[in-house]
Short mmCIF file of C-alpha atoms in Angstrom, two decimals:
data_model
loop_
_atom_site.label_atom_id
_atom_site.label_comp_id
_atom_site.label_asym_id
_atom_site.label_seq_id
_atom_site.Cartn_x
_atom_site.Cartn_y
_atom_site.Cartn_z
CA SER A 1 14.23 -16.01 4.75
CA MET A 2 11.05 -13.73 6.42
CA ILE A 3 8.05 -14.99 4.33
CA GLU A 4 8.80 -19.13 4.31
CA GLY A 5 5.98 -20.71 6.02
CA LYS A 6 2.34 -21.28 6.61
CA ASN A 7 2.01 -17.54 7.10
CA PHE A 8 -0.29 -14.11 5.39
CA ASP A 9 2.98 -13.88 3.68
CA HIS A 10 2.80 -17.60 2.00
CA PHE A 11 -1.01 -16.85 0.92
CA ILE A 12 0.48 -13.80 -0.89
CA ASP A 13 3.26 -14.95 -1.81
CA PRO A 14 5.64 -12.38 -3.04
CA GLN A 15 8.38 -13.08 -5.24
CA ILE A 16 10.78 -10.60 -3.79
CA ILE A 17 12.97 -9.00 -7.33
CA GLN A 18 15.27 -6.21 -6.02
CA LEU A 19 16.11 -4.35 -2.03
CA LYS A 20 18.30 -1.75 -1.36
CA ASP A 21 18.16 0.30 1.60
CA GLY A 22 14.80 0.89 2.85
CA GLU A 23 13.39 -0.63 -0.97
CA ALA A 24 12.33 -3.38 -2.38
CA GLU A 25 10.77 -4.66 -5.32
CA VAL A 26 8.29 -7.43 -5.86
CA HIS A 27 6.30 -8.61 -8.66
CA TRP A 28 3.29 -10.82 -8.39
CA GLN A 29 0.27 -12.69 -9.40
CA ALA A 30 -2.70 -12.89 -8.22
CA LYS A 31 -4.20 -16.72 -7.94
CA PRO A 32 -8.02 -17.52 -7.93
CA ASP A 33 -8.53 -17.57 -3.86
CA HIS A 34 -7.02 -13.94 -4.30
CA LEU A 35 -9.65 -12.65 -7.02
CA ASN A 36 -13.58 -11.21 -5.97
CA ARG A 37 -17.14 -12.30 -6.57
CA PHE A 38 -16.41 -10.11 -9.90
CA GLY A 39 -13.59 -11.54 -11.52
CA SER A 40 -11.24 -8.37 -10.01
CA VAL A 41 -8.45 -9.33 -7.31
CA HIS A 42 -10.02 -8.61 -4.34
CA GLY A 43 -9.15 -5.06 -2.41
CA GLY A 44 -7.83 -7.11 0.24
CA ALA A 45 -5.70 -8.84 -1.43
CA LEU A 46 -3.66 -5.37 -3.00
CA ALA A 47 -4.20 -4.37 0.55
CA GLY A 48 -2.24 -7.40 1.61
CA LEU A 49 0.32 -7.18 -1.58
CA ILE A 50 0.84 -3.56 -0.62
CA ASP A 51 1.43 -4.39 3.50
CA THR A 52 3.75 -6.86 3.19
CA VAL A 53 6.31 -5.02 0.23
CA ALA A 54 5.98 -2.23 2.90
CA ALA A 55 7.39 -4.61 5.38
CA ILE A 56 10.02 -5.92 3.41
CA ALA A 57 11.10 -2.63 2.01
CA SER A 58 11.08 -1.55 6.04
CA LEU A 59 12.93 -4.96 6.83
CA THR A 60 16.05 -3.83 5.24
CA LYS A 61 16.56 -1.14 8.66
CA MET A 62 16.86 -3.79 10.22
CA LYS A 63 13.45 -3.05 12.62
CA ARG A 64 11.33 -5.36 14.44
CA ILE A 65 8.08 -3.66 13.15
CA VAL A 66 4.09 -3.72 13.63
CA THR A 67 1.47 -2.05 10.94
CA ILE A 68 -0.77 0.72 13.10
CA GLU A 69 -1.69 2.49 10.24
CA LEU A 70 -2.63 1.62 6.51
CA ASN A 71 -3.97 3.49 3.09
CA VAL A 72 -4.89 2.67 0.40
CA SER A 73 -6.43 4.02 -2.74
CA TYR A 74 -7.77 1.64 -5.36
CA ILE A 75 -7.02 3.51 -8.91
CA LYS A 76 -7.31 0.14 -12.21
CA ALA A 77 -8.90 -3.20 -11.29
CA ALA A 78 -6.29 -6.11 -11.93
CA ASN A 79 -7.52 -9.68 -13.14
CA ILE A 80 -5.77 -12.48 -12.75
CA THR A 81 -3.37 -12.28 -15.57
CA THR A 82 -2.29 -8.79 -14.65
CA LYS A 83 1.19 -9.19 -13.43
CA ILE A 84 1.51 -6.68 -11.04
CA ILE A 85 4.74 -5.18 -10.41
CA ALA A 86 4.96 -3.81 -6.55
CA LYS A 87 7.74 -0.81 -5.68
CA GLY A 88 7.93 -0.23 -1.42
CA LYS A 89 9.92 2.30 0.03
CA VAL A 90 11.12 4.09 3.07
CA ILE A 91 9.90 7.56 3.36
CA GLN A 92 10.94 8.36 6.79
CA ALA A 93 12.46 6.36 9.69
CA GLY A 94 12.53 7.76 13.22
CA ARG A 95 13.24 5.76 16.16
CA SER A 96 9.98 4.04 16.97
CA LEU A 97 8.00 5.19 13.56
CA LEU A 98 8.74 3.79 10.07
CA ARG A 99 6.34 5.77 7.17
CA THR A 100 6.34 4.26 3.79
CA ALA A 101 5.27 4.70 0.44
CA VAL A 102 4.37 1.42 -2.23
CA GLU A 103 2.76 1.46 -4.86
CA LEU A 104 1.59 -1.24 -7.29
CA PHE A 105 1.87 -1.07 -11.29
CA ASN A 106 0.46 -3.38 -14.49
CA ALA A 107 3.28 -4.78 -16.38
CA GLU A 108 2.56 -1.20 -19.32
CA GLY A 109 3.76 0.71 -16.59
CA GLU A 110 -0.01 1.96 -15.74
CA LEU A 111 -0.93 2.59 -11.86
CA LEU A 112 -3.11 0.43 -10.57
CA THR A 113 -2.96 0.95 -6.65
CA ARG A 114 -1.49 2.82 -4.20
CA GLY A 115 -0.47 2.88 -0.44
CA THR A 116 0.75 4.53 2.54
CA LEU A 117 1.81 3.05 5.85
CA THR A 118 3.26 3.12 9.18
CA PHE A 119 4.59 0.86 11.00
CA PHE A 120 5.41 1.12 15.14
CA VAL A 121 9.29 0.09 15.64
CA LEU A 122 9.07 -2.92 18.38
CA GLY A 123 13.28 -3.07 18.23
CA GLU A 124 15.97 -4.43 16.25
CA LEU A 125 15.66 -6.99 14.20
CA THR A 126 17.55 -10.08 14.80
CA ILE A 127 18.10 -12.53 11.98
#
């Protein structure tokens, strides 16, 4: 329910496949609005997907969070036909900070993009 409605998550439209404590697997298919002028998936869309997947993994810790740092490494291009498999994990959960890592793969298991994020913890999440 956290990704329903007309917000940025709706633009990304992630398909949550699996949730565990501190982990999330999401599948994603780019749409024409996600492409750059050369026909590849825009780096900003991939960064947005990484941020979204990291947040989904972090929300399993039941904390209200905001992104304070995002680092992305682009390794291999993706296009509109690329099915992207995103795997996010909380790597450190402190009282005021959550640190996460996300990797994006294509269906063949090749690494496309890698990101690390730090979230500031605002408080407990109540649903």
